[in-house]
Short mmCIF file of C-alpha atoms (C1' of nucleotides) in Angstrom, two decimals:
data_model
loop_
_atom_site.label_atom_id
_atom_site.label_comp_id
_atom_site.label_asym_id
_atom_site.label_seq_id
_atom_site.Cartn_x
_atom_site.Cartn_y
_atom_site.Cartn_z
CA MET A 1481 4.53 -8.55 -19.02
CA ALA A 1482 0.59 -8.46 -18.06
CA ARG A 1483 -1.67 -9.81 -20.73
CA PHE A 1484 -4.57 -7.34 -20.29
CA LYS A 1485 -3.76 -3.52 -19.91
CA ALA A 1486 -6.46 -0.98 -18.13
CA PRO A 1487 -8.10 0.74 -21.57
CA ARG A 1488 -6.65 3.35 -23.11
CA GLY A 1489 -7.28 6.94 -20.91
CA THR A 1490 -8.23 5.02 -18.04
CA GLN A 1491 -5.92 4.18 -14.90
CA ASP A 1492 -5.73 1.93 -11.57
CA VAL A 1493 -5.34 3.67 -8.64
CA LEU A 1494 -3.25 1.78 -6.49
CA PRO A 1495 -3.28 1.26 -2.37
CA ILE A 1496 -0.05 3.77 -2.32
CA ALA A 1497 -2.20 6.57 -3.62
CA THR A 1498 -5.52 5.37 -2.43
CA PRO A 1499 -5.47 7.48 0.90
CA ARG A 1500 -4.56 10.72 -1.23
CA TRP A 1501 -7.89 10.24 -3.18
CA GLN A 1502 -9.85 9.74 0.25
CA TYR A 1503 -8.22 12.54 2.09
CA ILE A 1504 -9.46 14.92 -0.51
CA GLU A 1505 -12.55 13.74 -0.84
CA GLY A 1506 -13.10 13.71 2.93
CA LYS A 1507 -11.80 17.15 2.89
CA PHE A 1508 -14.59 18.00 -0.06
CA ARG A 1509 -17.60 16.42 1.51
CA GLU A 1510 -16.27 18.33 4.99
CA ILE A 1511 -16.99 21.47 2.97
CA CYS A 1512 -20.01 20.75 1.39
CA ALA A 1513 -21.41 19.92 4.68
CA LEU A 1514 -20.19 23.01 5.97
CA TYR A 1515 -22.02 24.90 3.12
CA GLY A 1516 -25.37 22.76 3.17
CA PHE A 1517 -24.91 20.83 0.58
CA ARG A 1518 -26.00 17.41 0.33
CA GLU A 1519 -24.76 14.27 -1.52
CA ILE A 1520 -26.46 12.88 -4.47
CA ARG A 1521 -25.84 10.23 -6.30
CA THR A 1522 -27.16 9.65 -9.85
CA PRO A 1523 -26.21 6.64 -12.29
CA THR A 1524 -23.53 6.21 -14.07
CA PHE A 1525 -25.30 5.92 -17.32
CA GLU A 1526 -28.20 7.67 -18.58
CA GLU A 1527 -30.30 8.25 -21.68
CA THR A 1528 -28.37 9.67 -24.15
CA GLU A 1529 -30.81 12.24 -25.04
CA LEU A 1530 -30.49 13.75 -21.58
CA PHE A 1531 -27.17 15.06 -22.91
CA THR A 1532 -27.61 15.57 -26.36
CA ARG A 1533 -30.49 18.04 -25.17
CA THR A 1534 -28.67 20.03 -22.09
CA THR A 1535 -24.98 19.81 -23.60
CA GLY A 1536 -26.08 21.00 -27.00
CA GLU A 1537 -26.11 18.92 -30.37
CA THR A 1538 -23.24 20.72 -31.72
CA THR A 1539 -20.63 20.61 -28.84
CA ASP A 1540 -17.41 18.74 -28.69
CA ILE A 1541 -18.90 16.32 -26.14
CA VAL A 1542 -22.02 15.04 -27.73
CA THR A 1543 -20.70 15.33 -31.44
CA LYS A 1544 -17.21 13.05 -30.55
CA GLU A 1545 -16.86 12.49 -26.99
CA MET A 1546 -19.57 10.28 -25.54
CA TYR A 1547 -19.71 6.64 -24.72
CA THR A 1548 -22.86 5.94 -26.32
CA PHE A 1549 -24.24 2.36 -26.88
CA THR A 1550 -27.81 0.43 -27.36
CA ASP A 1551 -28.36 -1.71 -24.16
CA ARG A 1552 -30.20 -5.30 -24.87
CA GLY A 1553 -33.50 -3.68 -24.51
CA GLY A 1554 -32.53 -1.18 -27.75
CA ARG A 1555 -32.26 1.44 -25.89
CA SER A 1556 -29.87 4.29 -26.61
CA ILE A 1557 -27.44 4.82 -23.56
CA THR A 1558 -24.45 6.91 -22.90
CA LEU A 1559 -21.82 6.72 -19.98
CA ARG A 1560 -22.32 10.64 -18.32
CA PRO A 1561 -19.81 12.88 -19.71
CA GLU A 1562 -20.52 15.23 -17.38
CA GLY A 1563 -22.71 15.50 -14.20
CA THR A 1564 -24.86 18.61 -13.61
CA ALA A 1565 -27.39 16.97 -16.33
CA PRO A 1566 -28.10 13.68 -14.25
CA ALA A 1567 -28.49 15.74 -10.80
CA VAL A 1568 -31.31 17.95 -12.35
CA ARG A 1569 -33.21 14.89 -14.25
CA ALA A 1570 -32.74 13.41 -10.43
CA TYR A 1571 -33.73 16.81 -9.11
CA LEU A 1572 -37.10 16.83 -11.37
CA GLU A 1573 -37.96 13.24 -11.17
CA HIS A 1574 -38.12 13.16 -7.19
CA ASN A 1575 -39.51 16.91 -7.35
CA ILE A 1576 -36.83 17.71 -4.84
CA GLY A 1577 -37.83 21.28 -4.99
CA ALA A 1578 -40.81 20.83 -3.80
CA ASP A 1579 -39.11 19.93 -0.14
CA LEU A 1580 -36.60 23.27 0.10
CA PRO A 1581 -36.79 26.54 -1.77
CA VAL A 1582 -33.46 25.62 -2.72
CA ALA A 1583 -31.80 22.50 -3.94
CA LYS A 1584 -28.08 22.36 -2.64
CA LEU A 1585 -26.64 19.07 -3.77
CA TYR A 1586 -22.93 17.79 -4.16
CA TYR A 1587 -21.97 14.68 -5.93
CA VAL A 1588 -18.78 12.67 -6.48
CA GLY A 1589 -18.41 10.79 -9.58
CA ARG A 1590 -16.63 9.24 -12.48
CA ILE A 1591 -16.92 11.06 -16.03
CA PHE A 1592 -16.34 9.56 -19.06
CA ARG A 1593 -15.12 11.40 -22.36
CA TYR A 1594 -13.67 9.76 -25.52
CA GLU A 1595 -11.03 11.69 -26.18
CA ARG A 1596 -7.21 11.71 -26.55
CA PRO A 1597 -5.39 10.80 -23.23
CA GLN A 1598 -2.76 12.98 -21.88
CA ALA A 1599 -1.43 13.72 -18.27
CA GLY A 1600 -4.58 15.09 -16.50
CA ARG A 1601 -7.11 14.17 -19.19
CA TYR A 1602 -8.33 10.66 -19.39
CA ARG A 1603 -11.22 8.85 -20.82
CA GLU A 1604 -12.66 8.28 -17.59
CA HIS A 1605 -11.97 10.39 -14.55
CA ASN A 1606 -13.29 11.65 -11.70
CA GLN A 1607 -15.00 14.73 -10.47
CA PHE A 1608 -16.47 16.61 -7.52
CA GLY A 1609 -19.52 18.69 -8.11
CA VAL A 1610 -21.83 20.79 -6.88
CA GLU A 1611 -25.46 22.07 -7.85
CA MET A 1612 -27.42 24.60 -6.27
CA ILE A 1613 -30.87 24.69 -7.61
CA GLY A 1614 -33.70 27.29 -7.34
CA SER A 1615 -31.94 30.55 -6.92
CA GLY A 1616 -31.14 33.24 -9.65
CA GLU A 1617 -29.71 35.68 -6.72
CA PRO A 1618 -25.86 36.63 -7.25
CA SER A 1619 -25.38 35.16 -3.50
CA ALA A 1620 -26.04 31.73 -4.95
CA ASP A 1621 -23.28 32.57 -7.53
CA VAL A 1622 -20.94 33.43 -4.38
CA GLU A 1623 -22.04 30.35 -2.52
CA VAL A 1624 -20.92 28.20 -5.09
CA ILE A 1625 -17.69 29.83 -5.98
CA SER A 1626 -16.59 30.62 -2.36
CA LEU A 1627 -17.43 26.55 -1.57
CA ALA A 1628 -14.89 25.95 -4.55
CA HIS A 1629 -12.40 28.85 -3.39
CA GLN A 1630 -12.77 27.36 0.45
CA PHE A 1631 -12.35 23.98 -0.66
CA LEU A 1632 -9.10 24.74 -2.77
CA SER A 1633 -7.46 26.57 -0.24
CA SER A 1634 -8.19 24.39 2.61
CA LEU A 1635 -6.11 21.74 0.67
CA GLY A 1636 -3.14 24.16 0.56
CA LEU A 1637 -3.27 25.01 -3.20
CA SER A 1638 -1.39 28.00 -4.51
CA GLY A 1639 -1.34 29.71 -7.79
CA ILE A 1640 -4.89 28.95 -8.55
CA GLU A 1641 -6.58 31.50 -10.76
CA LEU A 1642 -10.33 32.14 -10.77
CA ARG A 1643 -11.65 33.58 -14.29
CA LEU A 1644 -14.96 35.08 -14.28
CA ASN A 1645 -17.54 36.02 -17.31
CA SER A 1646 -20.76 36.72 -18.11
CA LEU A 1647 -22.27 34.96 -21.17
CA GLY A 1648 -26.10 36.89 -20.37
CA GLY A 1649 -29.52 35.65 -20.31
CA PRO A 1650 -32.05 34.06 -22.65
CA GLU A 1651 -32.70 37.38 -23.82
CA ASP A 1652 -29.03 38.50 -24.31
CA ARG A 1653 -28.27 35.10 -25.97
CA PRO A 1654 -29.90 35.64 -29.76
CA VAL A 1655 -28.51 39.44 -29.57
CA TYR A 1656 -25.14 38.06 -29.20
CA ARG A 1657 -25.71 35.34 -31.81
CA GLU A 1658 -26.49 37.77 -34.38
CA ALA A 1659 -23.74 39.94 -33.32
CA LEU A 1660 -21.17 36.78 -33.91
CA ARG A 1661 -22.69 35.75 -37.25
CA LYS A 1662 -22.46 39.30 -38.40
CA TYR A 1663 -18.84 39.28 -37.27
CA ALA A 1664 -18.37 36.05 -39.43
CA GLU A 1665 -20.38 36.73 -42.50
CA PRO A 1666 -17.39 37.93 -44.45
CA PHE A 1667 -15.56 34.92 -43.96
CA VAL A 1668 -17.99 32.36 -43.40
CA SER A 1669 -17.00 30.59 -46.63
CA GLU A 1670 -13.16 30.30 -45.44
CA LEU A 1671 -14.52 28.68 -42.17
CA CYS A 1672 -13.83 24.90 -41.56
CA PRO A 1673 -17.23 22.80 -42.91
CA GLU A 1674 -17.91 22.14 -39.31
CA CYS A 1675 -17.93 25.38 -38.20
CA GLN A 1676 -20.29 26.45 -41.53
CA VAL A 1677 -22.67 24.19 -39.76
CA ARG A 1678 -22.11 25.83 -36.50
CA TYR A 1679 -22.58 29.64 -37.99
CA GLU A 1680 -25.90 28.45 -39.12
CA LYS A 1681 -26.89 26.25 -36.24
CA ASN A 1682 -24.80 27.73 -33.12
CA PRO A 1683 -22.15 30.26 -33.80
CA LEU A 1684 -21.33 30.24 -30.13
CA ARG A 1685 -19.29 27.25 -30.87
CA MET A 1686 -17.11 28.24 -33.70
CA LEU A 1687 -15.39 29.73 -30.67
CA ASP A 1688 -14.00 26.66 -29.48
CA CYS A 1689 -13.06 25.09 -32.96
CA LYS A 1690 -9.88 23.41 -32.84
CA VAL A 1691 -8.81 24.19 -36.35
CA GLU A 1692 -6.05 26.71 -36.66
CA ARG A 1693 -7.48 28.84 -39.16
CA CYS A 1694 -11.01 29.19 -37.95
CA ARG A 1695 -9.06 30.32 -34.69
CA GLU A 1696 -7.29 32.98 -36.29
CA LEU A 1697 -10.40 34.36 -38.18
CA LEU A 1698 -12.21 34.40 -35.09
CA ARG A 1699 -9.94 36.15 -32.72
CA ASP A 1700 -10.95 39.33 -32.02
CA ALA A 1701 -14.45 38.21 -32.39
CA PRO A 1702 -16.72 40.15 -29.69
CA GLY A 1703 -17.13 38.30 -26.56
CA PRO A 1704 -20.68 37.95 -25.01
CA ALA A 1705 -20.08 40.42 -22.11
CA GLU A 1706 -20.73 42.88 -24.69
CA PHE A 1707 -24.28 42.54 -25.20
CA LEU A 1708 -25.21 41.66 -21.15
CA CYS A 1709 -29.02 43.17 -21.00
CA ASP A 1710 -28.77 45.95 -17.96
CA GLU A 1711 -30.31 43.13 -15.17
CA CYS A 1712 -27.31 40.44 -16.56
CA ARG A 1713 -24.72 43.12 -16.11
CA ALA A 1714 -25.95 44.31 -12.68
CA HIS A 1715 -26.01 40.47 -11.61
CA PHE A 1716 -22.37 40.13 -12.98
CA GLU A 1717 -21.33 43.20 -11.12
CA THR A 1718 -22.73 42.23 -7.76
CA VAL A 1719 -21.09 39.06 -7.95
CA GLN A 1720 -18.11 40.51 -8.40
CA ARG A 1721 -18.44 43.06 -5.90
CA SER A 1722 -19.45 40.38 -3.43
CA LEU A 1723 -16.10 38.04 -3.97
CA GLU A 1724 -13.88 41.15 -3.56
CA GLY A 1725 -15.80 41.52 -0.35
CA LEU A 1726 -14.73 37.97 0.64
CA GLY A 1727 -11.11 38.67 -0.42
CA ILE A 1728 -11.85 36.32 -3.34
CA SER A 1729 -9.67 37.72 -5.92
CA PHE A 1730 -10.47 36.76 -9.60
CA VAL A 1731 -9.61 38.09 -13.45
CA LEU A 1732 -12.27 38.68 -15.99
CA ASP A 1733 -12.02 36.93 -19.01
CA PRO A 1734 -14.01 37.93 -21.74
CA ARG A 1735 -13.10 34.71 -23.81
CA LEU A 1736 -14.67 32.46 -21.60
CA VAL A 1737 -17.59 31.17 -22.91
CA ARG A 1738 -17.58 27.13 -21.79
CA GLY A 1739 -17.85 24.31 -24.37
CA LEU A 1740 -21.19 23.21 -23.17
CA ASP A 1741 -24.28 25.06 -24.60
CA TYR A 1742 -26.49 24.96 -21.26
CA TYR A 1743 -24.44 27.95 -19.60
CA THR A 1744 -25.86 31.36 -18.63
CA ARG A 1745 -24.82 34.25 -17.20
CA THR A 1746 -21.81 33.69 -14.88
CA VAL A 1747 -19.38 31.12 -16.12
CA PHE A 1748 -16.26 30.66 -14.05
CA VAL A 1749 -12.94 28.44 -14.28
CA PHE A 1750 -10.43 27.90 -11.30
CA GLN A 1751 -7.29 27.54 -13.20
CA THR A 1752 -3.71 26.34 -12.14
CA PRO A 1753 -0.25 27.31 -14.39
CA LEU A 1754 1.06 23.70 -13.37
CA LEU A 1755 -0.93 21.08 -15.81
CA GLY A 1756 0.11 22.77 -18.88
CA ALA A 1757 -2.87 22.72 -21.54
CA GLN A 1758 -4.65 20.89 -18.98
CA ASN A 1759 -5.07 23.38 -16.51
CA GLU A 1760 -8.73 23.66 -15.65
CA VAL A 1761 -9.23 21.90 -12.22
CA CYS A 1762 -12.45 23.22 -11.62
CA GLY A 1763 -15.09 24.76 -14.05
CA GLY A 1764 -18.91 25.77 -13.81
CA GLY A 1765 -21.53 28.47 -14.08
CA ARG A 1766 -25.20 29.10 -14.38
CA TYR A 1767 -27.51 27.32 -16.65
CA ASP A 1768 -30.46 29.15 -15.81
CA SER A 1769 -32.85 27.52 -18.31
CA MET A 1770 -31.99 23.59 -18.20
CA VAL A 1771 -34.58 22.43 -15.40
CA GLU A 1772 -37.29 24.28 -17.92
CA GLU A 1773 -35.84 22.43 -20.64
CA LEU A 1774 -36.13 19.08 -19.09
CA GLY A 1775 -39.83 19.62 -18.12
CA GLY A 1776 -39.76 21.73 -15.19
CA PRO A 1777 -40.91 25.20 -13.95
CA PRO A 1778 -38.79 27.86 -15.08
CA THR A 1779 -35.63 27.43 -12.11
CA PRO A 1780 -32.29 29.26 -12.06
CA ALA A 1781 -29.68 27.07 -11.24
CA LEU A 1782 -25.99 26.69 -11.27
CA GLY A 1783 -22.63 24.72 -10.34
CA PHE A 1784 -19.25 23.10 -10.69
CA GLY A 1785 -17.42 20.11 -11.62
CA LEU A 1786 -13.81 19.58 -10.05
CA GLY A 1787 -11.65 17.59 -11.66
CA VAL A 1788 -9.70 14.95 -8.99
CA GLU A 1789 -7.00 13.75 -11.35
CA ARG A 1790 -6.43 17.32 -12.41
CA LEU A 1791 -6.48 18.26 -8.16
CA LEU A 1792 -4.03 15.57 -7.75
CA LEU A 1793 -1.87 16.12 -9.81
CA THR A 1794 -1.43 19.78 -9.23
CA LEU A 1795 -1.10 19.04 -5.39
CA GLU A 1796 2.03 16.51 -6.33
CA ARG A 1797 3.65 19.38 -8.51
CA LEU A 1798 3.22 21.44 -5.62
CA ASN A 1799 4.85 19.06 -3.19
CA ILE A 1800 2.12 19.33 -0.81
CA GLU A 1801 2.19 16.20 1.54
CA LEU A 1802 -1.08 14.23 1.71
CA PRO A 1803 -1.47 11.31 4.30
CA ALA A 1804 0.10 8.20 3.35
CA GLU A 1805 -1.20 4.32 3.88
CA PRO A 1806 -1.78 3.89 7.55
CA LYS A 1807 0.26 1.65 9.55
CA PRO A 1808 -0.24 -1.04 11.90
CA LYS A 1809 0.05 -0.74 15.33
CA VAL A 1810 0.99 -4.04 15.86
CA PHE A 1811 2.83 -6.97 14.42
CA VAL A 1812 2.02 -10.66 15.40
CA ALA A 1813 4.89 -13.14 14.81
CA ALA A 1814 4.74 -16.85 15.50
CA ILE A 1815 7.14 -19.55 15.63
CA GLY A 1816 6.05 -22.94 15.01
CA SER A 1817 2.60 -24.16 14.83
CA GLU A 1818 1.51 -24.31 17.84
CA ALA A 1819 2.30 -20.55 18.22
CA ARG A 1820 0.31 -19.91 15.26
CA ALA A 1821 -2.68 -20.77 16.49
CA ALA A 1822 -2.16 -18.77 19.58
CA ALA A 1823 -1.14 -16.04 17.16
CA VAL A 1824 -4.34 -16.01 15.04
CA LYS A 1825 -6.55 -15.89 18.44
CA LEU A 1826 -4.35 -12.88 19.53
CA LEU A 1827 -4.94 -11.24 16.55
CA ALA A 1828 -8.33 -11.66 16.91
CA ASP A 1829 -8.42 -9.93 20.41
CA LEU A 1830 -6.46 -7.26 19.33
CA ARG A 1831 -8.39 -6.21 16.45
CA ARG A 1832 -11.57 -6.67 18.83
CA TYR A 1833 -10.11 -3.91 20.66
CA GLY A 1834 -9.64 -1.71 17.67
CA ILE A 1835 -5.92 -2.33 17.35
CA ALA A 1836 -5.03 -2.10 13.62
CA SER A 1837 -2.63 -5.25 13.59
CA GLU A 1838 -0.98 -7.34 11.09
CA SER A 1839 0.66 -10.69 11.18
CA ASP A 1840 2.50 -13.45 8.17
CA PHE A 1841 0.49 -15.40 6.60
CA THR A 1842 3.52 -17.80 4.75
CA GLY A 1843 5.08 -19.30 7.22
CA ARG A 1844 8.58 -17.59 7.26
CA SER A 1845 11.65 -17.38 9.87
CA LEU A 1846 11.02 -15.01 12.60
CA LYS A 1847 13.98 -12.99 11.30
CA SER A 1848 11.90 -12.68 7.91
CA GLN A 1849 8.74 -11.65 10.23
CA MET A 1850 10.89 -9.20 12.02
CA LYS A 1851 11.78 -7.52 8.77
CA LEU A 1852 8.07 -7.42 7.31
CA ALA A 1853 6.88 -5.92 10.35
CA ASP A 1854 9.55 -3.01 10.08
CA LYS A 1855 8.71 -2.51 6.63
CA LEU A 1856 5.02 -2.42 7.32
CA GLY A 1857 6.23 0.33 9.95
CA ALA A 1858 4.60 -1.58 12.91
CA GLU A 1859 5.22 0.00 16.24
CA TYR A 1860 5.05 -3.19 18.22
CA VAL A 1861 6.01 -6.91 17.69
CA MET A 1862 4.41 -9.14 19.80
CA ILE A 1863 6.16 -12.59 19.43
CA ILE A 1864 4.92 -16.31 20.52
CA GLY A 1865 7.18 -19.25 20.22
CA GLU A 1866 7.02 -22.24 22.52
CA ASP A 1867 8.37 -20.53 25.59
CA GLU A 1868 5.12 -17.98 25.40
CA VAL A 1869 2.79 -20.45 24.75
CA LYS A 1870 4.20 -22.57 27.56
CA GLN A 1871 3.45 -19.84 29.99
CA SER A 1872 0.83 -18.00 28.47
CA VAL A 1873 2.38 -14.76 27.63
CA VAL A 1874 3.88 -12.60 24.49
CA THR A 1875 6.92 -11.26 24.15
CA VAL A 1876 5.82 -7.60 23.30
CA ARG A 1877 8.80 -5.74 21.55
CA ASP A 1878 8.66 -1.73 20.94
CA MET A 1879 10.28 -1.27 17.80
CA ALA A 1880 11.28 2.24 17.88
CA ALA A 1881 12.91 1.62 21.58
CA LYS A 1882 14.33 -2.08 20.88
CA GLU A 1883 12.99 -2.99 24.07
CA GLN A 1884 10.89 -6.04 25.03
CA ARG A 1885 8.83 -7.19 27.99
CA GLN A 1886 6.57 -10.21 28.20
CA VAL A 1887 2.85 -9.39 28.90
CA GLY A 1888 0.36 -12.25 29.84
CA MET A 1889 -1.64 -13.50 27.06
CA ASP A 1890 -4.77 -12.42 28.17
CA LYS A 1891 -3.81 -9.06 29.01
CA VAL A 1892 -2.02 -7.94 25.69
CA ALA A 1893 -4.64 -5.46 24.47
CA GLU A 1894 -5.34 -3.68 27.78
CA ALA A 1895 -1.41 -3.47 28.42
CA LEU A 1896 -1.37 -1.58 24.90
CA GLU A 1897 -4.27 0.61 25.68
CA LEU A 1898 -3.46 1.50 28.93
CA ASP A 1899 0.54 1.61 29.64
CA ARG A 1900 1.35 2.21 25.98
CA VAL A 1901 5.21 2.85 25.60
CA ALA A 1902 6.00 4.12 28.77
CA GLY A 1903 4.95 0.96 30.50
CA ILE A 1904 6.64 -1.25 28.40
CA ALA A 1905 9.66 0.55 28.36
CA ASP A 1906 9.78 0.95 32.35
CA ASN A 1907 9.44 -2.90 32.47
CA SER A 1908 11.86 -4.03 29.99
CA HIS A 1909 14.57 -5.95 30.12
CA ALA A 1910 16.19 -5.82 26.86
"C1'" G B 93 -8.26 16.61 -33.66
"C1'" C B 94 -3.36 18.24 -35.07
"C1'" G B 95 2.11 18.24 -34.30
"C1'" G B 96 6.65 16.01 -31.20
"C1'" G B 97 9.49 12.38 -28.10
"C1'" U B 98 9.40 7.76 -25.41
"C1'" G B 99 8.61 1.92 -25.01
"C1'" U B 100 14.32 -2.95 -22.40
"C1'" A B 101 13.44 -7.16 -15.14
"C1'" G B 102 8.09 -5.03 -10.05
"C1'" C B 103 10.71 0.65 -10.12
"C1'" U B 104 14.34 3.80 -12.61
"C1'" C B 105 17.25 3.23 -16.30
"C1'" A B 106 22.44 1.25 -19.13
"C1'" G B 107 22.95 -1.65 -23.49
"C1'" C B 108 28.64 1.42 -27.22
"C1'" A B 109 28.87 1.31 -35.63
"C1'" G B 110 23.04 -4.68 -35.77
"C1'" G B 111 27.09 -10.39 -33.85
"C1'" U B 112 27.82 -15.09 -29.22
"C1'" U B 113 23.87 -17.66 -22.69
"C1'" A B 114 20.83 -9.19 -22.30
"C1'" G B 115 22.61 -5.57 -17.63
"C1'" A B 116 23.03 -2.54 -13.00
"C1'" G B 117 20.99 0.23 -9.03
"C1'" C B 118 16.57 -0.35 -6.07
"C1'" G B 119 12.83 -3.80 -4.56
"C1'" U B 120 11.62 -9.20 -3.92
"C1'" C B 121 13.35 -14.13 -1.63
"C1'" A B 122 16.81 -17.01 1.22
"C1'" G B 123 21.32 -17.25 3.89
"C1'" G B 124 25.46 -14.55 7.31
"C1'" U B 125 24.48 -21.36 12.70
"C1'" U B 126 20.58 -21.59 18.73
"C1'" G B 127 13.48 -17.70 18.19
"C1'" U B 128 14.70 -11.08 16.59
"C1'" G B 129 13.91 -5.41 12.57
"C1'" G B 130 16.21 -0.94 10.28
"C1'" C B 131 23.04 -0.52 8.26
"C1'" C B 132 26.46 -4.06 5.90
"C1'" C B 133 27.89 -8.66 3.47
"C1'" U B 134 26.67 -13.25 0.14
"C1'" G B 135 23.80 -15.69 -3.41
"C1'" A B 136 18.83 -16.56 -5.84
"C1'" A B 137 14.49 -15.66 -8.56
"C1'" G B 138 12.68 -12.38 -12.00
"C1'" G B 139 12.81 -10.20 -19.22
"C1'" C B 140 8.46 -13.53 -25.75
"C1'" C B 141 13.80 -6.08 -25.13
"C1'" G B 142 5.60 -3.08 -25.85
"C1'" A B 143 3.08 -6.01 -30.16
"C1'" G B 144 2.98 -7.56 -35.99
"C1'" A B 145 5.50 -7.75 -40.02
"C1'" G B 146 9.93 -6.61 -42.75
"C1'" U B 147 15.46 -6.14 -44.67
"C1'" U B 148 19.95 -9.17 -42.96
"C1'" C B 149 24.02 -15.03 -42.71
"C1'" A B 150 22.68 -12.32 -37.81
"C1'" A B 151 18.04 -7.04 -34.90
"C1'" G B 152 16.72 -4.99 -27.87
"C1'" U B 153 19.92 -2.43 -31.97
"C1'" C B 154 17.68 -0.82 -38.70
"C1'" U B 155 12.52 -0.25 -41.84
"C1'" C B 156 7.00 -0.11 -41.61
"C1'" U B 157 2.50 -0.90 -39.16
"C1'" U B 158 0.05 -1.19 -34.51
"C1'" C B 159 -0.89 -0.65 -29.20
"C1'" A B 160 0.19 2.26 -25.22
"C1'" C B 161 2.43 6.33 -22.27
"C1'" U B 162 4.24 11.22 -22.57
"C1'" C B 163 4.88 16.56 -24.25
"C1'" G B 164 3.00 21.16 -27.01
"C1'" C B 165 -1.54 23.27 -29.47
"C1'" C B 166 -7.14 23.11 -29.06
"C1'" C B 167 -11.25 21.74 -26.13
"C1'" C B 168 -12.65 20.11 -21.49
"C1'" A B 169 -12.38 18.13 -15.40
#
RNA sequence: GCGGGUGUAGCUCAGCAGGUUAGAGCGUCAGGUUGUGGCCCUGAAGGCCGAGAGUUCAAGUCUCUUCACUCGCCCCA
């Protein structure tokens, strides 16, 4: 039994699985490039205040899910619980906005939240994310949403549902806030203590309370979309019409409010029916006030975060085939110590030619080496024994054809490259 | 944060009402005679029965605690 275990809510991604991760990450990068998004890499941790100010003091994330600690210099540091604020911080710190009219950024990174783990929910998870900073046009919403859509469909996902809502702009928010207060006024005293605070400070957050009673009371509360100003309504409608025009189907969800304070106007999630309660694979929206709140000029922006673990789980549940581990082309087997030396040299030569090659490093019998070669899925086994060393040749065996022949020691790589299977098969004397 | 389930070899699981040295399949390793794989056969290694405490003459098996995983609800990616 292992003495140490990975901390609760974390997991090891083992070699059998890493090719799948590499594949979807590659796909994401490919599509981001297609859309003109450029990669940004930000630190794993930031000043705590970056998150408390943007995500919101009363959100679940800030109140109970952050990994916060004081470093040796006395600074309050937090492992990033989301990717947007760090990207915006970097955007401002390096004045990226001065470079191009719209900054289109993407990232791949780890996210940390202290939550109760479940399938599809971890304390450390990975997100692909995109941020488009500097455009308030509906076309920007469409750009970001269609990128996510294209990425998900490129993996062969089906059954994913896009849900949309609009929270309204900074002008509408106070109106909606008041409406919510008015709605809740008759039963404030029945709300949980936490919600009574929310009622005062941030009524919107009452909507994601976990207490059963609060949820009942607020079930029929008005949604933000009922209070949009004309401009916001027009914006939202343009987004919808454009998506329709692109054949991207969606459903409107008036209850969709998102658990982070910084969202404004358009918000969206992509949901899968396959992950139970962890059905949200990708979520995002506009955050038109964040740049300004962090000390920059008024700059509209939007983006999304996409859960890599959830994506992989969904793909697995759909039985979508993803790449497996690569196999060596050649396995070099050696018999005896003299041959071993020649094998080391041969391995080096093969690899210099770019031929993926493996060998045995435990000094076992030829039979065992053959078994190993088979298990690793090598196409060819090159055998070197006393005879081969004497004659300066190697015996090359085509594993699938079960045929073998001898090739000059200094010409193996070329032989493999040039005449391949056919050449070996033709000259075989197996 | 709330409610349920599970925890025995690397993996998937047995283990009958608590009773001697804890099992299977797969995997691993070694053999089945001279330097050759996939099938088959033989053998071997590998388990503080998640951890801690308790009940008992005796606990993998009962009780409690704890840790972890898992399912549902909520929130989130």
